[in-house]
Each structure stands twice: as C-alpha cells, then as structure tokens.
C-alpha cells in the first residue's frame, strides 16, 4: 500500500473537509463516485491496483485482499486525517459458472474480494469512522437477494455481504456509525467483461444453453446496459445525506424485485408452517 501523490495529495494537514475512502476507483462506479465527490468538495482517497496517475483525487495502491495492506490503509487514513466521514466498499469482481463446473479455489477468490475484504476494510476504518460519525457504504447488488443460474458464486458473495452488513449495522449503530447497502441492477460497467468465468467452463456438457444466454447477457451488460449515472447518484446521496435508508435498491424494476422477493419468502414461510403442522 503506497500513496500516489497527485493533484489532491498535497493537502497533508488535517482540515475540515469531509473525507471519503473509495475502493476500486480505477474505472466504473468507483471512479465516477470519487470524481463526483471531489466536485462536491470532499477529500477523496481511492484505491487502485494499476498505475493510474491522471485521476483528480489521491490514489493508494492497495490489494483489498491483502490483510496487512488493508490494516495499513486504515492506519494511514486515521493518522493523516484523524477521521473518515465515509467508506465506500466498491471494489468487486464477478464470477460465472454452474456449481458443478466451478473450482473451490475460484469460489474462495470471489468471496475474498466481495465479502471478506469489505468486512476487513470496515474493521480497519472503524476508529476513523467513529471519530467522524461516518457511514459505511456497501456496494451489494440485486444479486444480494435474487438468484439466477450460473451466478451462484457471485450471489453467495453478495448474499453474504448483505448478512454481514445487517449485523454490522446493529453493532455500530450505537457508535453513531451508519451502514447503507446499495443494491444496483445491471448498470453498464466493465465488471461483466472483466469478470472470471469457470476455468472448467463447459466441461460437463450439461449447461451449454445456459452458457450461451449468460455470455450474451454479459456482453449486453458491458455494452448496452443502462447508464450508471442513476447508480452513481444513489451512492453519492448515501454518502452525503444522513437520512439515507439502510437498503437502497437502484435501477429499473429493482425495488419491485425486492418486493417480489419479500412476497416469495412470505409464501415460503406459509408453506413451511403448513408442512410442519402436517407432520
């Protein structure tokens, strides 16, 4: 983890500007959110893994799956500013493939990035967040509560993030730290085309038609999906407005999908109750 001293990194003294740490700011939602917060006057530090030098905010090279690097990043933020008004856990990867064709190492890799890393970052940043009565923004997904074939590993990471965030909210609410889950639909970003596919893709010969559909959807997602501006606005709003709700589904019909899932679970509870009474 090493700071990249660029346009905004000369502000080395603590100041009254609001401070935000955004992970995964090389491109996509993370970069757009960071740039918008800079425009709003926030002091922004973004994590990157490449050699980006032209971003209008300070960057730090940090592998979010490196426990020691994450701990150093939390310490760096606290020692430099003494506070953190917001942590945006945006860094993430995708993985597609049926369970039968996924190697356990592939599944562990996505859980490490999408679930373990946000929990580790929250842990590392909580002292600075408490000092600012700050907020933790968890970038989840509609896949955090709604499932579809060949996305089981990705959904496991997001379902896990949702549960971890619910527990975290209960743990820190009395410390004046808020937690907000953003649940985007299929906005146009690079995560789909940069995502990992099962190394044993097609090895069973049982999921050909599903693979064709998923490959077409991933291409659509990256090239013709909805403009992510609505999602960026939702994330920025969750960062800057203290009345943001805990869960924010965002995108066309995404709120309706959450309502559908709620109704489905109520129906399942009714069916389970009837089954148990029949025993």
mmCIF file of C-alpha atoms in Angstrom:
data_model
loop_
_atom_site.group_PDB
_atom_site.id
_atom_site.type_symbol
_atom_site.label_atom_id
_atom_site.label_comp_id
_atom_site.label_asym_id
_atom_site.label_seq_id
_atom_site.Cartn_x
_atom_site.Cartn_y
_atom_site.Cartn_z
ATOM 1 C CA UNK A 1 0.000 0.000 0.000
ATOM 2 C CA UNK A 2 1.678 3.193 -1.171
ATOM 3 C CA UNK A 3 0.137 6.655 -1.678
ATOM 4 C CA UNK A 4 0.252 8.169 -5.148
ATOM 5 C CA UNK A 5 0.975 11.882 -4.641
ATOM 6 C CA UNK A 6 -1.067 13.611 -7.332
ATOM 7 C CA UNK A 7 -3.373 16.608 -7.687
ATOM 8 C CA UNK A 8 -5.019 16.359 -4.291
ATOM 9 C CA UNK A 9 -2.297 14.678 -2.266
ATOM 10 C CA UNK A 10 -0.558 17.935 -1.339
ATOM 11 C CA UNK A 11 -3.164 18.598 1.365
ATOM 12 C CA UNK A 12 -1.192 16.845 4.058
ATOM 13 C CA UNK A 13 -2.565 18.653 7.108
ATOM 14 C CA UNK A 14 -5.833 17.737 8.773
ATOM 15 C CA UNK A 15 -8.645 20.014 7.666
ATOM 16 C CA UNK A 16 -12.363 20.433 7.932
ATOM 17 C CA UNK A 17 -13.207 18.916 4.545
ATOM 18 C CA UNK A 18 -15.240 15.724 4.618
ATOM 19 C CA UNK A 19 -13.059 12.689 3.909
ATOM 20 C CA UNK A 20 -14.059 9.573 1.974
ATOM 21 C CA UNK A 21 -12.214 6.367 1.123
ATOM 22 C CA UNK A 22 -13.500 4.655 -2.036
ATOM 23 C CA UNK A 23 -12.175 1.248 -3.079
ATOM 24 C CA UNK A 24 -11.831 0.208 -6.694
ATOM 25 C CA UNK A 25 -11.535 3.639 -8.313
ATOM 26 C CA UNK A 26 -9.615 2.724 -11.469
ATOM 27 C CA UNK A 27 -12.835 2.706 -13.503
ATOM 28 C CA UNK A 28 -16.572 2.171 -13.378
ATOM 29 C CA UNK A 29 -18.769 3.124 -10.446
ATOM 30 C CA UNK A 30 -15.870 3.672 -8.064
ATOM 31 C CA UNK A 31 -14.137 6.194 -10.292
ATOM 32 C CA UNK A 32 -17.368 8.030 -11.113
ATOM 33 C CA UNK A 33 -18.349 8.273 -7.441
ATOM 34 C CA UNK A 34 -14.901 9.501 -6.433
ATOM 35 C CA UNK A 35 -14.872 12.155 -9.158
ATOM 36 C CA UNK A 36 -18.340 13.375 -8.196
ATOM 37 C CA UNK A 37 -17.390 13.666 -4.522
ATOM 38 C CA UNK A 38 -14.298 15.668 -5.475
ATOM 39 C CA UNK A 39 -16.598 18.042 -7.359
ATOM 40 C CA UNK A 40 -18.658 18.393 -4.172
ATOM 41 C CA UNK A 41 -15.589 19.413 -2.195
ATOM 42 C CA UNK A 42 -14.809 16.118 -0.477
ATOM 43 C CA UNK A 43 -11.271 14.979 0.272
ATOM 44 C CA UNK A 44 -11.108 11.676 -1.629
ATOM 45 C CA UNK A 45 -8.680 8.801 -1.407
ATOM 46 C CA UNK A 46 -9.237 5.941 -3.824
ATOM 47 C CA UNK A 47 -7.676 2.512 -4.013
ATOM 48 C CA UNK A 48 -6.242 1.270 -7.310
ATOM 49 C CA UNK A 49 -4.223 -1.744 -8.373
ATOM 50 C CA UNK A 50 -2.657 -0.315 -11.556
ATOM 51 C CA UNK A 51 -0.526 2.727 -12.305
ATOM 52 C CA UNK A 52 -3.235 5.339 -12.735
ATOM 53 C CA UNK A 53 -1.727 8.839 -12.427
ATOM 54 C CA UNK A 54 -4.281 11.181 -14.028
ATOM 55 C CA UNK A 55 -7.150 10.798 -11.584
ATOM 56 C CA UNK A 56 -8.406 14.005 -9.907
ATOM 57 C CA UNK A 57 -8.034 12.575 -6.412
ATOM 58 C CA UNK A 58 -5.372 10.917 -4.317
ATOM 59 C CA UNK A 59 -4.867 7.236 -5.012
ATOM 60 C CA UNK A 60 -3.379 4.457 -2.939
ATOM 61 C CA UNK A 61 -2.130 1.180 -4.349
ATOM 62 C CA UNK A 62 -3.833 -1.449 -2.242
ATOM 63 C CA UNK A 63 -4.865 -5.044 -2.833
ATOM 64 C CA UNK A 64 -8.041 -5.245 -0.746
ATOM 65 C CA UNK A 65 -7.448 -8.962 -0.171
ATOM 66 C CA UNK A 66 -4.088 -8.246 1.494
ATOM 67 C CA UNK A 67 -4.861 -8.133 5.215
ATOM 68 C CA UNK A 68 -1.712 -6.231 6.137
ATOM 69 C CA UNK A 69 -2.217 -3.669 3.363
ATOM 70 C CA UNK A 70 -5.794 -3.060 4.480
ATOM 71 C CA UNK A 71 -4.695 -2.591 8.090
ATOM 72 C CA UNK A 72 -2.012 -0.114 6.983
ATOM 73 C CA UNK A 73 -4.559 1.770 4.898
ATOM 74 C CA UNK A 74 -6.882 2.171 7.885
ATOM 75 C CA UNK A 75 -3.976 3.405 9.989
ATOM 76 C CA UNK A 76 -2.831 5.787 7.232
ATOM 77 C CA UNK A 77 -6.292 7.361 6.970
ATOM 78 C CA UNK A 78 -6.607 7.787 10.727
ATOM 79 C CA UNK A 79 -3.111 9.212 11.208
ATOM 80 C CA UNK A 80 -3.469 11.612 8.290
ATOM 81 C CA UNK A 81 -6.979 12.986 8.877
ATOM 82 C CA UNK A 82 -7.980 11.727 12.309
ATOM 83 C CA UNK A 83 -11.429 10.988 10.869
ATOM 84 C CA UNK A 84 -13.259 9.308 7.997
ATOM 85 C CA UNK A 85 -16.693 10.561 7.029
ATOM 86 C CA UNK A 86 -17.410 7.723 4.612
ATOM 87 C CA UNK A 87 -16.042 4.371 3.465
ATOM 88 C CA UNK A 88 -17.371 3.181 0.104
ATOM 89 C CA UNK A 89 -16.678 -0.529 -0.295
ATOM 90 C CA UNK A 90 -16.962 -0.627 -4.078
ATOM 91 C CA UNK A 91 -14.153 -2.963 -5.217
ATOM 92 C CA UNK A 92 -15.539 -6.226 -6.528
ATOM 93 C CA UNK A 93 -15.263 -8.947 -9.141
ATOM 94 C CA UNK A 94 -17.701 -11.250 -10.897
ATOM 95 C CA UNK A 95 -17.534 -14.991 -11.440
ATOM 96 C CA UNK A 96 -19.882 -17.030 -13.602
ATOM 97 C CA UNK A 97 -20.378 -20.749 -13.883
ATOM 98 C CA UNK A 98 -22.588 -23.550 -12.589
ATOM 99 C CA UNK A 99 -21.581 -25.021 -9.257
ATOM 100 C CA UNK A 100 -20.587 -28.257 -10.985
ATOM 101 C CA UNK A 101 -18.005 -26.503 -13.154
ATOM 102 C CA UNK A 102 -16.567 -24.151 -10.535
ATOM 103 C CA UNK A 103 -13.366 -24.988 -8.708
ATOM 104 C CA UNK A 104 -13.468 -24.299 -4.945
ATOM 105 C CA UNK A 105 -10.427 -22.027 -5.366
ATOM 106 C CA UNK A 106 -12.428 -19.877 -7.792
ATOM 107 C CA UNK A 107 -15.285 -19.603 -5.312
ATOM 108 C CA UNK A 108 -12.912 -18.669 -2.494
ATOM 109 C CA UNK A 109 -11.345 -15.958 -4.644
ATOM 110 C CA UNK A 110 -14.626 -14.113 -5.201
ATOM 111 C CA UNK A 111 -15.628 -14.449 -1.558
ATOM 112 C CA UNK A 112 -12.275 -12.971 -0.576
ATOM 113 C CA UNK A 113 -12.781 -9.864 -2.736
ATOM 114 C CA UNK A 114 -16.526 -9.313 -2.434
ATOM 115 C CA UNK A 115 -17.169 -10.366 1.165
ATOM 116 C CA UNK A 116 -14.057 -10.715 3.309
ATOM 117 C CA UNK A 117 -12.379 -7.528 2.010
ATOM 118 C CA UNK A 118 -15.319 -5.194 2.784
ATOM 119 C CA UNK A 119 -15.524 -6.652 6.282
ATOM 120 C CA UNK A 120 -11.772 -6.158 6.760
ATOM 121 C CA UNK A 121 -11.901 -2.593 5.460
ATOM 122 C CA UNK A 122 -14.782 -1.729 7.780
ATOM 123 C CA UNK A 123 -12.809 -3.155 10.686
ATOM 124 C CA UNK A 124 -9.682 -1.196 9.757
ATOM 125 C CA UNK A 125 -11.565 2.081 9.298
ATOM 126 C CA UNK A 126 -13.956 1.981 12.252
ATOM 127 C CA UNK A 127 -11.783 4.111 14.571
ATOM 128 C CA UNK A 128 -11.684 6.898 11.962
ATOM 129 C CA UNK A 129 -15.372 6.433 11.131
ATOM 130 C CA UNK A 130 -16.357 6.728 14.801
ATOM 131 C CA UNK A 131 -14.379 9.951 15.074
ATOM 132 C CA UNK A 132 -16.489 11.459 12.268
ATOM 133 C CA UNK A 133 -19.845 9.758 12.985
ATOM 134 C CA UNK A 134 -19.342 8.413 9.478
ATOM 135 C CA UNK A 135 -21.056 5.964 7.158
ATOM 136 C CA UNK A 136 -20.062 2.654 5.563
ATOM 137 C CA UNK A 137 -21.474 2.237 2.066
ATOM 138 C CA UNK A 138 -21.562 -1.393 0.938
ATOM 139 C CA UNK A 139 -21.947 -1.856 -2.820
ATOM 140 C CA UNK A 140 -24.016 -5.009 -2.988
ATOM 141 C CA UNK A 141 -26.309 -5.983 -5.880
ATOM 142 C CA UNK A 142 -29.787 -7.142 -6.762
ATOM 143 C CA UNK A 143 -27.910 -10.471 -6.704
ATOM 144 C CA UNK A 144 -27.698 -9.994 -2.936
ATOM 145 C CA UNK A 145 -31.267 -11.238 -2.595
ATOM 146 C CA UNK A 146 -32.313 -12.530 -6.034
ATOM 147 C CA UNK A 147 -30.744 -15.571 -7.683
ATOM 148 C CA UNK A 148 -30.204 -16.810 -11.225
ATOM 149 C CA UNK A 149 -28.369 -19.782 -12.712
ATOM 150 C CA UNK A 150 -24.605 -19.650 -13.303
ATOM 151 C CA UNK A 151 -24.243 -16.749 -10.867
ATOM 152 C CA UNK A 152 -24.261 -18.800 -7.670
ATOM 153 C CA UNK A 153 -20.729 -17.860 -6.569
ATOM 154 C CA UNK A 154 -21.283 -14.153 -7.198
ATOM 155 C CA UNK A 155 -24.630 -14.321 -5.415
ATOM 156 C CA UNK A 156 -23.040 -16.143 -2.484
ATOM 157 C CA UNK A 157 -20.617 -13.232 -2.075
ATOM 158 C CA UNK A 158 -23.395 -10.635 -2.235
ATOM 159 C CA UNK A 159 -25.876 -12.577 -0.069
ATOM 160 C CA UNK A 160 -23.034 -12.840 2.460
ATOM 161 C CA UNK A 161 -22.311 -9.124 2.243
ATOM 162 C CA UNK A 162 -25.966 -8.368 2.931
ATOM 163 C CA UNK A 163 -25.999 -10.508 6.066
ATOM 164 C CA UNK A 164 -22.684 -9.161 7.296
ATOM 165 C CA UNK A 165 -23.900 -5.604 6.737
ATOM 166 C CA UNK A 166 -27.111 -6.208 8.690
ATOM 167 C CA UNK A 167 -25.047 -7.468 11.627
ATOM 168 C CA UNK A 168 -22.555 -4.597 11.277
ATOM 169 C CA UNK A 169 -25.399 -2.081 11.336
ATOM 170 C CA UNK A 170 -26.587 -3.464 14.659
ATOM 171 C CA UNK A 171 -23.065 -3.485 16.069
ATOM 172 C CA UNK A 172 -22.150 0.122 15.244
ATOM 173 C CA UNK A 173 -25.468 1.975 15.314
ATOM 174 C CA UNK A 174 -24.893 2.889 18.963
ATOM 175 C CA UNK A 175 -21.496 4.333 17.996
ATOM 176 C CA UNK A 176 -23.023 6.901 15.600
ATOM 177 C CA UNK A 177 -21.720 4.985 12.576
ATOM 178 C CA UNK A 178 -24.251 4.219 9.860
ATOM 179 C CA UNK A 179 -24.311 1.388 7.309
ATOM 180 C CA UNK A 180 -26.020 1.617 3.910
ATOM 181 C CA UNK A 181 -26.444 -1.168 1.354
ATOM 182 C CA UNK A 182 -26.617 -0.106 -2.292
ATOM 183 C CA UNK A 183 -28.193 -2.820 -4.464
ATOM 184 C CA UNK A 184 -27.688 -1.951 -8.154
ATOM 185 C CA UNK A 185 -29.285 -3.689 -11.069
ATOM 186 C CA UNK A 186 -27.431 -4.360 -14.317
ATOM 187 C CA UNK A 187 -25.899 -0.952 -14.984
ATOM 188 C CA UNK A 188 -23.354 -0.631 -17.779
ATOM 189 C CA UNK A 189 -19.916 -1.191 -16.237
ATOM 190 C CA UNK A 190 -16.797 -3.182 -17.026
ATOM 191 C CA UNK A 191 -17.277 -5.713 -14.223
ATOM 192 C CA UNK A 192 -19.062 -8.134 -16.551
ATOM 193 C CA UNK A 193 -16.413 -8.285 -19.286
ATOM 194 C CA UNK A 194 -13.562 -8.189 -16.756
ATOM 195 C CA UNK A 195 -15.152 -10.961 -14.731
ATOM 196 C CA UNK A 196 -13.893 -14.501 -14.339
ATOM 197 C CA UNK A 197 -15.577 -17.493 -15.896
ATOM 198 C CA UNK A 198 -15.254 -21.045 -14.625
ATOM 199 C CA UNK A 199 -11.914 -22.494 -15.645
ATOM 200 C CA UNK A 200 -13.763 -25.718 -16.392
ATOM 201 C CA UNK A 201 -16.412 -23.915 -18.465
ATOM 202 C CA UNK A 202 -18.404 -26.420 -20.483
ATOM 203 C CA UNK A 203 -16.524 -29.398 -19.053
ATOM 204 C CA UNK A 204 -19.688 -31.252 -18.028
ATOM 205 C CA UNK A 205 -21.515 -30.704 -21.312
ATOM 206 C CA UNK A 206 -24.691 -30.079 -19.330
ATOM 207 C CA UNK A 207 -25.051 -26.299 -19.338
ATOM 208 C CA UNK A 208 -24.445 -25.229 -22.948
ATOM 209 C CA UNK A 209 -27.700 -23.330 -23.422
ATOM 210 C CA UNK A 210 -27.271 -21.560 -20.083
ATOM 211 C CA UNK A 211 -23.737 -20.519 -21.019
ATOM 212 C CA UNK A 212 -24.964 -19.090 -24.315
ATOM 213 C CA UNK A 213 -27.571 -16.999 -22.507
ATOM 214 C CA UNK A 214 -25.137 -15.814 -19.839
ATOM 215 C CA UNK A 215 -22.431 -14.897 -22.355
ATOM 216 C CA UNK A 216 -24.947 -12.833 -24.334
ATOM 217 C CA UNK A 217 -26.170 -11.147 -21.156
ATOM 218 C CA UNK A 218 -22.635 -10.295 -20.028
ATOM 219 C CA UNK A 219 -21.927 -8.671 -23.396
ATOM 220 C CA UNK A 220 -25.172 -6.689 -23.182
ATOM 221 C CA UNK A 221 -24.366 -5.669 -19.608
ATOM 222 C CA UNK A 222 -20.996 -4.225 -20.634
ATOM 223 C CA UNK A 223 -22.053 -2.513 -23.863
ATOM 224 C CA UNK A 224 -25.773 -1.761 -23.825
ATOM 225 C CA UNK A 225 -26.884 -1.831 -20.198
ATOM 226 C CA UNK A 226 -28.465 1.233 -18.575
ATOM 227 C CA UNK A 227 -26.322 4.307 -17.991
ATOM 228 C CA UNK A 228 -24.819 4.037 -14.474
ATOM 229 C CA UNK A 229 -25.493 7.721 -13.666
ATOM 230 C CA UNK A 230 -28.550 6.794 -11.570
ATOM 231 C CA UNK A 231 -26.473 4.378 -9.508
ATOM 232 C CA UNK A 232 -23.668 6.913 -9.042
ATOM 233 C CA UNK A 233 -26.226 9.444 -7.814
ATOM 234 C CA UNK A 234 -27.619 6.904 -5.335
ATOM 235 C CA UNK A 235 -24.170 6.141 -3.923
ATOM 236 C CA UNK A 236 -23.235 9.820 -3.653
ATOM 237 C CA UNK A 237 -26.578 10.538 -1.990
ATOM 238 C CA UNK A 238 -25.984 7.761 0.537
ATOM 239 C CA UNK A 239 -22.569 9.245 1.315
ATOM 240 C CA UNK A 240 -23.710 12.843 1.693
ATOM 241 C CA UNK A 241 -27.226 12.579 3.167
ATOM 242 C CA UNK A 242 -27.666 11.326 6.716
ATOM 243 C CA UNK A 243 -31.282 10.257 6.167
ATOM 244 C CA UNK A 244 -30.388 7.589 3.579
ATOM 245 C CA UNK A 245 -32.182 4.307 4.362
ATOM 246 C CA UNK A 246 -30.256 1.144 5.195
ATOM 247 C CA UNK A 247 -31.140 -0.635 1.928
ATOM 248 C CA UNK A 248 -31.292 1.163 -1.434
ATOM 249 C CA UNK A 249 -32.215 -0.963 -4.476
ATOM 250 C CA UNK A 250 -31.449 1.114 -7.584
ATOM 251 C CA UNK A 251 -32.272 0.547 -11.250
ATOM 252 C CA UNK A 252 -35.267 -0.239 -13.401
ATOM 253 C CA UNK A 253 -37.707 -2.511 -11.512
ATOM 254 C CA UNK A 254 -35.099 -3.271 -8.817
ATOM 255 C CA UNK A 255 -37.309 -2.037 -5.973
ATOM 256 C CA UNK A 256 -40.083 -4.187 -7.401
ATOM 257 C CA UNK A 257 -37.721 -7.185 -7.438
ATOM 258 C CA UNK A 258 -37.081 -6.673 -3.725
ATOM 259 C CA UNK A 259 -40.840 -6.579 -3.103
ATOM 260 C CA UNK A 260 -41.242 -9.757 -5.188
ATOM 261 C CA UNK A 261 -38.546 -11.489 -3.152
ATOM 262 C CA UNK A 262 -40.218 -10.419 0.086
ATOM 263 C CA UNK A 263 -43.526 -11.853 -1.101
ATOM 264 C CA UNK A 264 -41.822 -15.085 -2.167
ATOM 265 C CA UNK A 265 -40.277 -15.526 1.276
ATOM 266 C CA UNK A 266 -43.616 -14.899 2.989
ATOM 267 C CA UNK A 267 -45.176 -17.580 0.766
ATOM 268 C CA UNK A 268 -42.326 -19.959 1.640
ATOM 269 C CA UNK A 269 -42.857 -19.289 5.343
ATOM 270 C CA UNK A 270 -46.568 -20.077 4.947
ATOM 271 C CA UNK A 271 -45.747 -23.315 3.097
ATOM 272 C CA UNK A 272 -43.188 -24.298 5.738
ATOM 273 C CA UNK A 273 -45.659 -23.639 8.544
ATOM 274 C CA UNK A 274 -48.321 -25.769 6.833
ATOM 275 C CA UNK A 275 -45.764 -28.554 6.239
ATOM 276 C CA UNK A 276 -44.627 -28.578 9.858
ATOM 277 C CA UNK A 277 -48.203 -28.703 11.107
ATOM 278 C CA UNK A 278 -48.815 -31.731 8.886
ATOM 279 C CA UNK A 279 -46.034 -33.802 10.452
#
